[in-house]
Structures are given as structure tokens and as C-alpha cells.
CSV table of C-alpha atoms in Angstrom, one decimal:
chain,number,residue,atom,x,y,z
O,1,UNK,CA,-15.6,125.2,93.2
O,2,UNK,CA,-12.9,124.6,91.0
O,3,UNK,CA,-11.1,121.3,90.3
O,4,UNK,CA,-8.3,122.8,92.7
O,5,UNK,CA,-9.9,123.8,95.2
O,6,UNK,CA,-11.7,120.7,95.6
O,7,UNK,CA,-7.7,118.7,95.8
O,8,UNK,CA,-6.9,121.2,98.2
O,9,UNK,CA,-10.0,120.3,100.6
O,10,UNK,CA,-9.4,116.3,99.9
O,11,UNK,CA,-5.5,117.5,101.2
O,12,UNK,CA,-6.4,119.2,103.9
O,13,UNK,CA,-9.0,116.6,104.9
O,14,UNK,CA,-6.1,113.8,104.4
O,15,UNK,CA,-3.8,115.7,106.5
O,16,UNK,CA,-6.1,115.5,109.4
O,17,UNK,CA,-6.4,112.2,109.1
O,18,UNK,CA,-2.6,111.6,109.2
O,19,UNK,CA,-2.6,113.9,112.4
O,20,UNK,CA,-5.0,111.7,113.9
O,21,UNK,CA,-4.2,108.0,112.8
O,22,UNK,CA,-0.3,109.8,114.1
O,23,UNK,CA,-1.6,110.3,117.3
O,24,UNK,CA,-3.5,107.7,117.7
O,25,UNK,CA,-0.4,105.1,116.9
O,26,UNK,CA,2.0,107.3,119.2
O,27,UNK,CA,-0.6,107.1,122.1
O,28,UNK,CA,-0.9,103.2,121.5
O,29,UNK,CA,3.1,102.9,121.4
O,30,UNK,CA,3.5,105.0,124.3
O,31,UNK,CA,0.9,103.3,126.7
O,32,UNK,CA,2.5,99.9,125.9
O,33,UNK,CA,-0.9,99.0,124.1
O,34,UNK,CA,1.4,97.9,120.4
O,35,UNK,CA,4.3,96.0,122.5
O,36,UNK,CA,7.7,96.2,121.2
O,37,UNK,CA,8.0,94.3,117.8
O,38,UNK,CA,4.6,94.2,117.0
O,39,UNK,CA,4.5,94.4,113.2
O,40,UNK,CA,2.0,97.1,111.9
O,41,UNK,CA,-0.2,95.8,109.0
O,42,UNK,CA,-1.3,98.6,106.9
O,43,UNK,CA,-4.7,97.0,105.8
O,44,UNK,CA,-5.6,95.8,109.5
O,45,UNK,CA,-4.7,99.9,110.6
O,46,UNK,CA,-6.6,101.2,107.8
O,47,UNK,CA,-9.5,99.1,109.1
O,48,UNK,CA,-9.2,100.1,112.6
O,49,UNK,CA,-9.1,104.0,112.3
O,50,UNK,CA,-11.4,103.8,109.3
O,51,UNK,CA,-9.1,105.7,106.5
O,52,UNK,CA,-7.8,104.6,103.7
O,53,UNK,CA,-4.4,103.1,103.7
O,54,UNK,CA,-2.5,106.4,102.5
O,55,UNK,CA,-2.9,108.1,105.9
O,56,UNK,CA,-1.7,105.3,107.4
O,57,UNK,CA,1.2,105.1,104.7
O,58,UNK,CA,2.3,108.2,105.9
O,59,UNK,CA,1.6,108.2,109.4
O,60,UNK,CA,3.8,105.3,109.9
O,61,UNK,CA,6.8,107.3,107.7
O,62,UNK,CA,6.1,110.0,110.5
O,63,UNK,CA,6.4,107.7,113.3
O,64,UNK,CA,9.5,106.2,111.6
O,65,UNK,CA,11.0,109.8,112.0
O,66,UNK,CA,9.7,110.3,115.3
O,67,UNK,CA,11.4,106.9,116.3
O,68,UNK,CA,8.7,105.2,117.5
O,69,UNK,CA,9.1,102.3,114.5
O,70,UNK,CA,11.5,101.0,112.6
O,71,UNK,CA,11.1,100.2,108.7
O,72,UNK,CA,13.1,97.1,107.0
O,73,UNK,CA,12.7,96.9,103.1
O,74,UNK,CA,10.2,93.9,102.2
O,75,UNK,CA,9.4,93.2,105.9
O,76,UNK,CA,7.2,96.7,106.7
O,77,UNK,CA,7.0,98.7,109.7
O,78,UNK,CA,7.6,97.4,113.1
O,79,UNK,CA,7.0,98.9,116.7
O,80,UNK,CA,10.5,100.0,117.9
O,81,UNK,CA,12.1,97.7,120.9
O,82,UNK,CA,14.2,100.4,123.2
O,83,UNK,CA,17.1,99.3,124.7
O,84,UNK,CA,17.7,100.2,128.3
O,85,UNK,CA,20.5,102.7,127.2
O,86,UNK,CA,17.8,104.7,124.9
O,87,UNK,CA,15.6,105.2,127.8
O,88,UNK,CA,18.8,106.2,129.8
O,89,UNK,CA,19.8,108.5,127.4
O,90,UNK,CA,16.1,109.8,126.9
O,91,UNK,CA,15.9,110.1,131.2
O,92,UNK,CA,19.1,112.6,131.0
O,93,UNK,CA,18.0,114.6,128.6
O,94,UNK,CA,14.5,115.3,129.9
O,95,UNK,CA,16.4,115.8,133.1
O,96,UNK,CA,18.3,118.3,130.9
O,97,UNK,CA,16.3,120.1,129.6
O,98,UNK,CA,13.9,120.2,132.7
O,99,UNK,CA,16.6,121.9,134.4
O,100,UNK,CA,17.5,124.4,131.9
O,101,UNK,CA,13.6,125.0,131.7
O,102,UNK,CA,13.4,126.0,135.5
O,103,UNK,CA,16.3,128.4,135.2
O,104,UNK,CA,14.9,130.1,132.8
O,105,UNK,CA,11.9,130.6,133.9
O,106,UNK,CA,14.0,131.5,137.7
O,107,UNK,CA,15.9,134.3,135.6
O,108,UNK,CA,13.0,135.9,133.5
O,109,UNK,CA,9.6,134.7,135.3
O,110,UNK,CA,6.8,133.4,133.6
O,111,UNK,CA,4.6,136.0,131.0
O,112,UNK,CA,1.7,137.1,133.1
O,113,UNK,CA,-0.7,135.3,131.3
O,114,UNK,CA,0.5,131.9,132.6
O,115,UNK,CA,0.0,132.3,136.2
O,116,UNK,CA,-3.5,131.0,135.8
O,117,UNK,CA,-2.1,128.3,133.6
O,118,UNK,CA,0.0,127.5,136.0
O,119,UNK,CA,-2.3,127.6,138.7
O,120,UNK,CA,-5.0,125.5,137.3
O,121,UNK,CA,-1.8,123.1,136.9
O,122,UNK,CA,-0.9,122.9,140.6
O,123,UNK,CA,-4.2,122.5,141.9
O,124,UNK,CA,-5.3,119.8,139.1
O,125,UNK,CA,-5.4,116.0,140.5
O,126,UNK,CA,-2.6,114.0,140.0
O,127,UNK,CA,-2.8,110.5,137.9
């Protein structure tokens, strides 16, 4: 292998870590398991997904663009605290774009192929 080559595996290996340290942090967000405000120590991440602490570098830039944390010069990265209007506003647009997703699908029908998607779906136990 070349010299390149070898970068591009070490890239491609990085970028799956990012994709899973990314999930990881949105799941733990999401769930309520890192509270609003919980500051997110690179080192102590690094040590709990078992990566270095450039995946978790940019993990935490992609969460800042998802929203999920904030980041304040010199203080780091910080779980984001939602204020009762963002989940309000978040509530009407799912409820938005639900409906717009069910008339769709009401005008055109679904492709063929998802009706044993959609099946499985129906019949799958609920949470």
C-alpha cells in the first residue's frame, strides 16, 4: 500500500468513529441520559467511547450543528437546555410535516416495495 492509501484507510476508519461517538452522544442527549447543561469533557468522552479525542472533537462540532450543544469560547461544549417554545416550535413542525407526508403518500401511494415495510411496521409491538 502506498503512503496514501494507508491516510485514506486511517480517514475512513476516523470517520466511523465520528459516526458512532455522533450517535452515541445524540442517543444519550435524546434519552435524557447527558441532562441539560451537562458540560462535555473531551478527555472523559474520549475515555468512554475508547477513541482518541479528534473524533470526539468533531463529533461534538456536529452535534453543535445539529443543535443538540451549544459551544462558548474558553468554556467548551455544553448539552443544550430547550426552552419550552423550541419544543413547541419542534411539535408543529413534525406535526407539519407529518401531515404533508400523509398527503402525499394519499395522492401517489406508496412504491410497491413498501407494503411489506409497512406491514411489518403495523404489526411490530409498540414501546
Amino acid at each position: 500500500m502506498t503512503p496514501f492509501s494507508d491516510e485514506k484507510a486511517t480517514g475512513t476508519v476516523r470517520s466511523e468513529q465520528v459516526g458512532s461517538v455522533m450517535t452515541a452522544l445524540r442517543n444519550r442527549v435524546l434519552e435524557g441520559k447527558l441532562l441539560p447543561g451537562t458540560k462535555l469533557k473531551e478527555a472523559e468522552l474520549a475515555a468512554q467511547f475508547g477513541v482518541s479525542r479528534t473524533p470526539i472533537r468533531e463529533a461534538l462540532v456536529a452535534a453543535e450543528r445539529e443543535g443538540l450543544v451549544t459551544y462558548e469560547t474558553n468554556r467548551g461544549y455544553t448539552v443544550r437546555q430547550f426552552t419550552r417554545r423550541d419544543l413547541l416550535e419542534s411539535y408543529e413542525m413534525r406535526a407539519l410535516l407529518e401531515g404533508h407526508g400523509c398527503r402525499v403518500v394519499a395522492e401517489r401511494g406508496l412504491p410497491s416495495t413498501w407494503s411489506g415495510r409497512c406491514a411489518t411496521a403495523w404489526t411490530a409491538p409498540r414501546r
